């Protein structure tokens, strides 16, 4: 195979990745740049998770395939990485665990490769339909619908690993795109592997506008049959030109969740049904012994015995009950525009008489405890904003929702006035700082806004002047961010995670009265401040000293999962029946468990809060006694395991503790013997981990 180097290369700090010897720029052998030279990656443990990281690092949406066995030819020189283990959400391959540079037992015939997605569907209500967009010359662009037929749509769908196309869609049915129109007069025979192999006028040559953007609806490779409505039924998969069922061996809520999310039910599954609960199918039994991690995009990506390989009959057909309600357009999975599934399609709910009672029903239907707020007025629609990549909810990279997808904002002319609008739109008091140069990490996909110029009194960022949607002259390294005014703080404590609770309102700080002050309210305060494990105690009677000035809140009553204290029920800001001798306080839990970059509950990498920042713990001398203290501090009964390092990903930043030696009865990890804070001789590849046993110990409801 001739040497063809990809024209897609991207540099992050000192690490570069490229694809080599593929038939096009979107596939090839993975090579990384380290210590002045290119080297390959061994295919040990090489999966779609690692391939996705590589492709996203190259600016693409993800991978369609992880390739092993030197399929793209054997490299030469160094083998830089082996046994790479990614969670899948890392920004670059070097953020994933691997034993170290050039530590391996491989030969070049084991070089890893990837096939990245160079076509995508956007604007649809589910992953198998949408406006067709192709990646060329470093950016995504649309396809004009002149001569757009089912043959063209078939190529797109098969390229995305579907069985084929159900329909070729024209006239911007899935919304008008922005930016380049890359292809026109596409003419596929139908057997091409990728859309760019089809005849067309040439890149960027066209005579149409975005009102003629082409789309596709792909054959859904999974369906539900035998149910009383479209959100439930017997699971059937399409393979080899026919439908067949799935055996219920190992069929659990994890597998059911994958099926439901694949069908567009973002809330996942309510129940996994076994023993042909929706009636027996007939014909093929395509899958058996299905075993999903739970985060796969399609059922076919889960482990199974092999197509048509099974030891069951149709009395064992598997089924699902999907949740026919979802939240869309929110900044996280717990908020958003309410959409319901009816008559085969998703639709919205009008906000007439929309109250907390209705919102509670929605949240409980999604498996949550209840709602903290009922939101009206299209807040989660076009033009909504969110903060991403920060260590807490009040800081991050600014992203805006437009044309069905989230995109970033360039930092040209980004000032405190612009950040103020963002923060107020998110219901904060305002901005503490306007942040530039992608301080909260680089985003991906569209850069929606540039040269934003707000007066400062706008209700939404989209009301400010800017260049126009998608018009910019910057890259993701120049993305804007904001740090919003934290509307709550702790004062009077001996450290940063305890103290008297004060809230910010009308340009001044004030206290909170302790009437009805319990662990639920304390948990909200602590999580709002970034202590995801919540509070260890709710403190009453001015336990951290009496405040001065305003008493802003009284008779606070939280459900317990609100994001901010101000979202809880209370008498009204400034209304109270107490004095400062009743000021409320909290003691937050300064330890947390993390998997990858996500906060976890029962297991994960141990991180502790010290000197205003989170940091990890080195696993030197780390044993079950140390783990027991962590789990007890988090409110669990005990630890059951201390997994080897890197299992939950590597941390970043400070390594706060090393050589921890607990007796086992300490109330916090900081009370155990250890080196001085920040003194260590290890790297993040030795971060300590724990697995806690389910079951809570009692915390101090009020002291």
PDB file of N, CA, C and O in Angstrom, residues 606 617-633 639 642 659-664 666 668-669 672-673 688 690:
ATOM      1  N   UNK A 606     -10.443   8.886  43.753  1.00  0.00           N
ATOM      2  CA  UNK A 606     -10.613   9.721  44.950  1.00  0.00           C
ATOM      3  C   UNK A 606     -10.013  11.103  44.698  1.00  0.00           C
ATOM      4  O   UNK A 606      -8.856  11.221  44.291  1.00  0.00           O
ATOM      5  N   UNK A 617      -5.274  11.705  45.047  1.00  0.00           N
ATOM      6  CA  UNK A 617      -4.525  11.053  46.118  1.00  0.00           C
ATOM      7  C   UNK A 617      -3.662   9.964  45.493  1.00  0.00           C
ATOM      8  O   UNK A 617      -4.164   9.148  44.708  1.00  0.00           O
ATOM      9  N   UNK A 618      -2.380   9.934  45.816  1.00  0.00           N
ATOM     10  CA  UNK A 618      -1.481   8.897  45.291  1.00  0.00           C
ATOM     11  C   UNK A 618      -1.768   7.571  45.993  1.00  0.00           C
ATOM     12  O   UNK A 618      -2.123   7.537  47.176  1.00  0.00           O
ATOM     13  N   UNK A 619      -1.624   6.462  45.283  1.00  0.00           N
ATOM     14  CA  UNK A 619      -1.985   5.164  45.863  1.00  0.00           C
ATOM     15  C   UNK A 619      -0.824   4.481  46.594  1.00  0.00           C
ATOM     16  O   UNK A 619      -0.928   3.304  46.957  1.00  0.00           O
ATOM     17  N   UNK A 620       0.271   5.198  46.830  1.00  0.00           N
ATOM     18  CA  UNK A 620       1.334   4.636  47.666  1.00  0.00           C
ATOM     19  C   UNK A 620       0.774   4.311  49.047  1.00  0.00           C
ATOM     20  O   UNK A 620       0.170   5.183  49.701  1.00  0.00           O
ATOM     21  N   UNK A 621       0.951   3.055  49.494  1.00  0.00           N
ATOM     22  CA  UNK A 621       0.449   2.587  50.805  1.00  0.00           C
ATOM     23  C   UNK A 621      -1.069   2.620  50.908  1.00  0.00           C
ATOM     24  O   UNK A 621      -1.625   2.540  52.012  1.00  0.00           O
ATOM     25  N   UNK A 622      -1.763   2.740  49.790  1.00  0.00           N
ATOM     26  CA  UNK A 622      -3.229   2.832  49.798  1.00  0.00           C
ATOM     27  C   UNK A 622      -3.827   1.447  50.038  1.00  0.00           C
ATOM     28  O   UNK A 622      -3.512   0.495  49.332  1.00  0.00           O
ATOM     29  N   UNK A 623      -4.681   1.335  51.073  1.00  0.00           N
ATOM     30  CA  UNK A 623      -5.283   0.033  51.360  1.00  0.00           C
ATOM     31  C   UNK A 623      -6.744   0.206  51.769  1.00  0.00           C
ATOM     32  O   UNK A 623      -7.298   1.313  51.737  1.00  0.00           O
ATOM     33  N   UNK A 624      -7.369  -0.893  52.169  1.00  0.00           N
ATOM     34  CA  UNK A 624      -8.802  -0.903  52.453  1.00  0.00           C
ATOM     35  C   UNK A 624      -9.159  -0.009  53.639  1.00  0.00           C
ATOM     36  O   UNK A 624     -10.260   0.543  53.711  1.00  0.00           O
ATOM     37  N   UNK A 625      -8.219   0.175  54.576  1.00  0.00           N
ATOM     38  CA  UNK A 625      -8.491   1.060  55.715  1.00  0.00           C
ATOM     39  C   UNK A 625      -8.637   2.515  55.255  1.00  0.00           C
ATOM     40  O   UNK A 625      -9.521   3.245  55.728  1.00  0.00           O
ATOM     41  N   UNK A 626      -7.770   2.922  54.327  1.00  0.00           N
ATOM     42  CA  UNK A 626      -7.876   4.275  53.778  1.00  0.00           C
ATOM     43  C   UNK A 626      -9.181   4.431  52.999  1.00  0.00           C
ATOM     44  O   UNK A 626      -9.888   5.433  53.118  1.00  0.00           O
ATOM     45  N   UNK A 627      -9.496   3.396  52.222  1.00  0.00           N
ATOM     46  CA  UNK A 627     -10.732   3.429  51.429  1.00  0.00           C
ATOM     47  C   UNK A 627     -11.963   3.479  52.334  1.00  0.00           C
ATOM     48  O   UNK A 627     -12.960   4.144  52.019  1.00  0.00           O
ATOM     49  N   UNK A 628     -11.909   2.769  53.468  1.00  0.00           N
ATOM     50  CA  UNK A 628     -13.033   2.790  54.410  1.00  0.00           C
ATOM     51  C   UNK A 628     -13.311   4.197  54.915  1.00  0.00           C
ATOM     52  O   UNK A 628     -14.478   4.602  55.071  1.00  0.00           O
ATOM     53  N   UNK A 629     -12.258   4.950  55.181  1.00  0.00           N
ATOM     54  CA  UNK A 629     -12.443   6.322  55.665  1.00  0.00           C
ATOM     55  C   UNK A 629     -13.116   7.173  54.597  1.00  0.00           C
ATOM     56  O   UNK A 629     -14.036   7.954  54.884  1.00  0.00           O
ATOM     57  N   UNK A 630     -12.683   7.020  53.324  1.00  0.00           N
ATOM     58  CA  UNK A 630     -13.299   7.768  52.228  1.00  0.00           C
ATOM     59  C   UNK A 630     -14.787   7.440  52.126  1.00  0.00           C
ATOM     60  O   UNK A 630     -15.642   8.332  52.066  1.00  0.00           O
ATOM     61  N   UNK A 631     -15.108   6.148  52.112  1.00  0.00           N
ATOM     62  CA  UNK A 631     -16.512   5.748  51.946  1.00  0.00           C
ATOM     63  C   UNK A 631     -17.363   6.205  53.136  1.00  0.00           C
ATOM     64  O   UNK A 631     -18.504   6.660  52.959  1.00  0.00           O
ATOM     65  N   UNK A 632     -16.814   6.097  54.346  1.00  0.00           N
ATOM     66  CA  UNK A 632     -17.536   6.567  55.517  1.00  0.00           C
ATOM     67  C   UNK A 632     -17.772   8.070  55.442  1.00  0.00           C
ATOM     68  O   UNK A 632     -18.848   8.572  55.778  1.00  0.00           O
ATOM     69  N   UNK A 633     -16.762   8.804  54.984  1.00  0.00           N
ATOM     70  CA  UNK A 633     -16.890  10.255  54.854  1.00  0.00           C
ATOM     71  C   UNK A 633     -17.972  10.629  53.845  1.00  0.00           C
ATOM     72  O   UNK A 633     -18.648  11.656  53.986  1.00  0.00           O
ATOM     73  N   UNK A 639     -15.902   0.369  52.525  1.00  0.00           N
ATOM     74  CA  UNK A 639     -15.353   0.124  51.194  1.00  0.00           C
ATOM     75  C   UNK A 639     -15.278  -1.368  50.950  1.00  0.00           C
ATOM     76  O   UNK A 639     -15.059  -2.153  51.876  1.00  0.00           O
ATOM     77  N   UNK A 642     -10.314  -1.672  46.560  1.00  0.00           N
ATOM     78  CA  UNK A 642      -9.424  -0.584  46.165  1.00  0.00           C
ATOM     79  C   UNK A 642      -8.845  -0.951  44.807  1.00  0.00           C
ATOM     80  O   UNK A 642      -7.775  -1.559  44.711  1.00  0.00           O
ATOM     81  N   UNK A 659       1.191   8.746  50.488  1.00  0.00           N
ATOM     82  CA  UNK A 659       1.526   7.944  51.669  1.00  0.00           C
ATOM     83  C   UNK A 659       0.477   8.083  52.775  1.00  0.00           C
ATOM     84  O   UNK A 659       0.796   8.274  53.952  1.00  0.00           O
ATOM     85  N   UNK A 660      -0.787   7.990  52.383  1.00  0.00           N
ATOM     86  CA  UNK A 660      -1.877   8.065  53.348  1.00  0.00           C
ATOM     87  C   UNK A 660      -1.889   6.784  54.185  1.00  0.00           C
ATOM     88  O   UNK A 660      -1.779   5.677  53.665  1.00  0.00           O
ATOM     89  N   UNK A 661      -2.024   6.943  55.493  1.00  0.00           N
ATOM     90  CA  UNK A 661      -2.009   5.793  56.405  1.00  0.00           C
ATOM     91  C   UNK A 661      -3.091   6.006  57.467  1.00  0.00           C
ATOM     92  O   UNK A 661      -2.879   6.685  58.472  1.00  0.00           O
ATOM     93  N   UNK A 662      -4.264   5.429  57.225  1.00  0.00           N
ATOM     94  CA  UNK A 662      -5.394   5.583  58.139  1.00  0.00           C
ATOM     95  C   UNK A 662      -5.481   4.407  59.107  1.00  0.00           C
ATOM     96  O   UNK A 662      -5.194   3.261  58.731  1.00  0.00           O
ATOM     97  N   UNK A 663      -5.897   4.687  60.322  1.00  0.00           N
ATOM     98  CA  UNK A 663      -6.222   3.608  61.258  1.00  0.00           C
ATOM     99  C   UNK A 663      -7.521   2.958  60.832  1.00  0.00           C
ATOM    100  O   UNK A 663      -7.685   1.737  60.897  1.00  0.00           O
ATOM    101  N   UNK A 664      -8.454   3.773  60.352  1.00  0.00           N
ATOM    102  CA  UNK A 664      -9.721   3.279  59.850  1.00  0.00           C
ATOM    103  C   UNK A 664     -10.925   3.897  60.521  1.00  0.00           C
ATOM    104  O   UNK A 664     -12.046   3.779  60.023  1.00  0.00           O
ATOM    105  N   UNK A 666     -10.981   7.269  61.449  1.00  0.00           N
ATOM    106  CA  UNK A 666     -10.958   8.716  61.277  1.00  0.00           C
ATOM    107  C   UNK A 666     -12.253   9.190  60.609  1.00  0.00           C
ATOM    108  O   UNK A 666     -12.876   8.476  59.823  1.00  0.00           O
ATOM    109  N   UNK A 668     -12.413  11.818  58.594  1.00  0.00           N
ATOM    110  CA  UNK A 668     -12.112  12.337  57.258  1.00  0.00           C
ATOM    111  C   UNK A 668     -10.728  11.891  56.847  1.00  0.00           C
ATOM    112  O   UNK A 668      -9.863  11.591  57.691  1.00  0.00           O
ATOM    113  N   UNK A 669     -10.489  11.850  55.553  1.00  0.00           N
ATOM    114  CA  UNK A 669      -9.198  11.415  55.031  1.00  0.00           C
ATOM    115  C   UNK A 669      -8.078  12.353  55.476  1.00  0.00           C
ATOM    116  O   UNK A 669      -6.943  11.921  55.700  1.00  0.00           O
ATOM    117  N   UNK A 672      -6.031  11.397  58.581  1.00  0.00           N
ATOM    118  CA  UNK A 672      -5.079  10.284  58.527  1.00  0.00           C
ATOM    119  C   UNK A 672      -3.659  10.808  58.366  1.00  0.00           C
ATOM    120  O   UNK A 672      -3.444  11.927  57.872  1.00  0.00           O
ATOM    121  N   UNK A 673      -2.681  10.014  58.781  1.00  0.00           N
ATOM    122  CA  UNK A 673      -1.289  10.373  58.541  1.00  0.00           C
ATOM    123  C   UNK A 673      -1.038  10.440  57.037  1.00  0.00           C
ATOM    124  O   UNK A 673      -1.517   9.591  56.276  1.00  0.00           O
ATOM    125  N   UNK A 688      -5.352   7.093  43.406  1.00  0.00           N
ATOM    126  CA  UNK A 688      -6.041   6.080  44.215  1.00  0.00           C
ATOM    127  C   UNK A 688      -7.521   6.004  43.869  1.00  0.00           C
ATOM    128  O   UNK A 688      -8.149   7.006  43.527  1.00  0.00           O
ATOM    129  N   UNK A 690     -11.487   3.842  44.850  1.00  0.00           N
ATOM    130  CA  UNK A 690     -12.249   3.050  45.819  1.00  0.00           C
ATOM    131  C   UNK A 690     -13.564   2.585  45.198  1.00  0.00           C
ATOM    132  O   UNK A 690     -14.072   3.196  44.255  1.00  0.00           O
TER     133      UNK A 690
END
